[in-house]
Amino acid sequence: MKPHHFLRDDDLTPAEQAEILDLAAKLKADRHGYPALAGPKSVAVVFEKPSTRTRLSFDIGIAELGGHPVLLDAQSTQLGRGESIGDTAKVLSRYVSAIVIRTFGDDRIAELASHATVPVVNALTDGWHPCQLLADLQTVAEHRPLKGTHLAYVGDAAFNMGNSTVIACSLAGMHVRIGAPEGYQPAPDVLARAAEINAATGGSVLVTNDPVAAVTGAHVVSTDAWISMGMADSAQRFGDLGRYQLNAELLAHAADDAIVLHCLPAHRGEEITDEVMDGPQSRVFEQAENRLHAQKALLAWLLKEAA
Ligand code: CP
Ligand code: NVA
């Protein structure tokens, strides 16, 4: 049987997403009460880009589930010397129960998944960051029920975080308002997929180049870096995105009790100000913690399915 991979947010149905978020809440309440990887089962976690939160949360999370994390940096393995991703997938599948990978192009993780006989989990690619969105949704659900919640996302919405926000929130039946200039908006195929999902879940996606229109009345306001890993520094991007900064003036248009999300790392003074990051509405560090609980739930769920 083909393993259940989690390469993008819609590799889970709305019901599966809800089941995993429910388990994440239980695992947050009882961190060591569910040793789903006891044995121990080993999980490989491969990095082809830098990471702090993803590295820590998978390493610690796999250990807390009773499993054995095997963290690999591409540069210190034969991947860094050009061994093919397909051969690497076949070898890893002989040793571990799941493969988690952070890499560049989505073609690379698709190639890995096509050769793997164990579940493959996307720990960030250029196109998607679905593990982050499970943590984001867990953080929102701690604030208010997901269905019907308005989430505004401002800034660069054409890369991994924008795409995953659109699709994961649609699966949860949320209303997403993207505030981004032309050239930084989600691609038509992502919006078309969201529309398909929203026809079933009752969610919606609106795209505008007006940041105030996106944020007005929102229950949640989220943003991400203007220069993502793998992008060259560019004065053009700073110029284009400057008026989408998440600052106190913009946040004042959201609901009074709105919460602020940022997947981190933040570039303080660029896409978000210190005042907002450190302000009373910020939930960014709860969000970072929830990576741990959400990914433990995901792995436990995937491996139960594979058993
Ligand atoms: N949010 C996130 O993925 O952080 P890291 O890059 O530190 O893993
Ligand atoms: N969009 C950012 C997210 C970092 C977690 C990047 O890809 O660098």
PDB file of N, CA, C and O and ligand atoms in Angstrom, residues 50-55 102 124 129 132 229 263-265 291, ligand 1:
ATOM      1  N   PRO A  50      18.375  25.853   6.759  1.00  0.00           N
ATOM      2  CA  PRO A  50      18.500  26.030   8.213  1.00  0.00           C
ATOM      3  C   PRO A  50      17.158  25.903   8.935  1.00  0.00           C
ATOM      4  O   PRO A  50      16.099  26.013   8.318  1.00  0.00           O
ATOM      5  N   SER A  51      17.217  25.684  10.240  1.00  0.00           N
ATOM      6  CA  SER A  51      15.990  25.601  11.050  1.00  0.00           C
ATOM      7  C   SER A  51      16.331  25.673  12.530  1.00  0.00           C
ATOM      8  O   SER A  51      17.330  25.098  12.964  1.00  0.00           O
ATOM      9  N   THR A  52      15.498  26.319  13.286  1.00  0.00           N
ATOM     10  CA  THR A  52      15.564  26.253  14.760  1.00  0.00           C
ATOM     11  C   THR A  52      14.346  25.492  15.283  1.00  0.00           C
ATOM     12  O   THR A  52      14.466  24.412  15.859  1.00  0.00           O
ATOM     13  N   ARG A  53      13.142  26.056  15.075  1.00  0.00           N
ATOM     14  CA  ARG A  53      11.918  25.474  15.628  1.00  0.00           C
ATOM     15  C   ARG A  53      11.629  24.066  15.096  1.00  0.00           C
ATOM     16  O   ARG A  53      11.266  23.161  15.851  1.00  0.00           O
ATOM     17  N   THR A  54      11.779  23.882  13.794  1.00  0.00           N
ATOM     18  CA  THR A  54      11.410  22.596  13.195  1.00  0.00           C
ATOM     19  C   THR A  54      12.354  21.506  13.687  1.00  0.00           C
ATOM     20  O   THR A  54      11.931  20.394  14.015  1.00  0.00           O
ATOM     21  N   ARG A  55      13.631  21.856  13.765  1.00  0.00           N
ATOM     22  CA  ARG A  55      14.648  20.915  14.255  1.00  0.00           C
ATOM     23  C   ARG A  55      14.322  20.510  15.696  1.00  0.00           C
ATOM     24  O   ARG A  55      14.255  19.327  16.035  1.00  0.00           O
ATOM     25  N   ARG A 102      13.092  19.005   5.109  1.00  0.00           N
ATOM     26  CA  ARG A 102      13.012  20.423   4.730  1.00  0.00           C
ATOM     27  C   ARG A 102      13.930  20.605   3.537  1.00  0.00           C
ATOM     28  O   ARG A 102      15.135  20.316   3.613  1.00  0.00           O
ATOM     29  N   LEU A 124       8.911  21.998   5.370  1.00  0.00           N
ATOM     30  CA  LEU A 124       9.041  23.273   4.633  1.00  0.00           C
ATOM     31  C   LEU A 124       9.734  23.024   3.297  1.00  0.00           C
ATOM     32  O   LEU A 124      10.813  22.427   3.237  1.00  0.00           O
ATOM     33  N   HIS A 129       4.365  24.884   3.772  1.00  0.00           N
ATOM     34  CA  HIS A 129       4.860  24.673   5.149  1.00  0.00           C
ATOM     35  C   HIS A 129       3.698  24.115   5.979  1.00  0.00           C
ATOM     36  O   HIS A 129       3.208  24.738   6.923  1.00  0.00           O
ATOM     37  N   GLN A 132       3.726  23.819   9.877  1.00  0.00           N
ATOM     38  CA  GLN A 132       3.542  25.118  10.521  1.00  0.00           C
ATOM     39  C   GLN A 132       2.061  25.452  10.649  1.00  0.00           C
ATOM     40  O   GLN A 132       1.596  25.943  11.675  1.00  0.00           O
ATOM     41  N   MET A 229      14.074  31.892   2.902  1.00  0.00           N
ATOM     42  CA  MET A 229      15.306  31.132   2.668  1.00  0.00           C
ATOM     43  C   MET A 229      15.399  30.754   1.195  1.00  0.00           C
ATOM     44  O   MET A 229      14.425  30.269   0.617  1.00  0.00           O
ATOM     45  N   CYS A 263       5.120  32.803  11.875  1.00  0.00           N
ATOM     46  CA  CYS A 263       5.723  31.469  12.017  1.00  0.00           C
ATOM     47  C   CYS A 263       7.123  31.541  12.624  1.00  0.00           C
ATOM     48  O   CYS A 263       7.603  30.550  13.160  1.00  0.00           O
ATOM     49  N   LEU A 264       7.760  32.718  12.534  1.00  0.00           N
ATOM     50  CA  LEU A 264       9.131  32.933  13.001  1.00  0.00           C
ATOM     51  C   LEU A 264      10.114  32.128  12.122  1.00  0.00           C
ATOM     52  O   LEU A 264       9.727  31.075  11.633  1.00  0.00           O
ATOM     53  N   PRO A 265      11.339  32.559  11.918  1.00  0.00           N
ATOM     54  CA  PRO A 265      11.934  33.720  12.559  1.00  0.00           C
ATOM     55  C   PRO A 265      11.380  35.027  11.996  1.00  0.00           C
ATOM     56  O   PRO A 265      11.130  35.133  10.796  1.00  0.00           O
ATOM     57  N   ARG A 291       4.173  23.911  17.527  1.00  0.00           N
ATOM     58  CA  ARG A 291       4.828  23.050  16.533  1.00  0.00           C
ATOM     59  C   ARG A 291       5.063  21.661  17.133  1.00  0.00           C
ATOM     60  O   ARG A 291       4.877  20.637  16.466  1.00  0.00           O
TER      61      ARG A 291
HETATM   62  N1   CP B   1       8.801  28.421  11.662  1.00  0.00           N
HETATM   63  C1   CP B   1       9.825  27.620  11.344  1.00  0.00           C
HETATM   64  O1   CP B   1       9.712  26.684  10.531  1.00  0.00           O
HETATM   65  O2   CP B   1      10.975  27.917  12.004  1.00  0.00           O
HETATM   66  P1   CP B   1      12.421  27.291  11.723  1.00  0.00           P
HETATM   67  O3   CP B   1      12.855  27.769  10.372  1.00  0.00           O
HETATM   68  O4   CP B   1      13.287  27.829  12.829  1.00  0.00           O
HETATM   69  O5   CP B   1      12.314  25.789  11.760  1.00  0.00           O
END
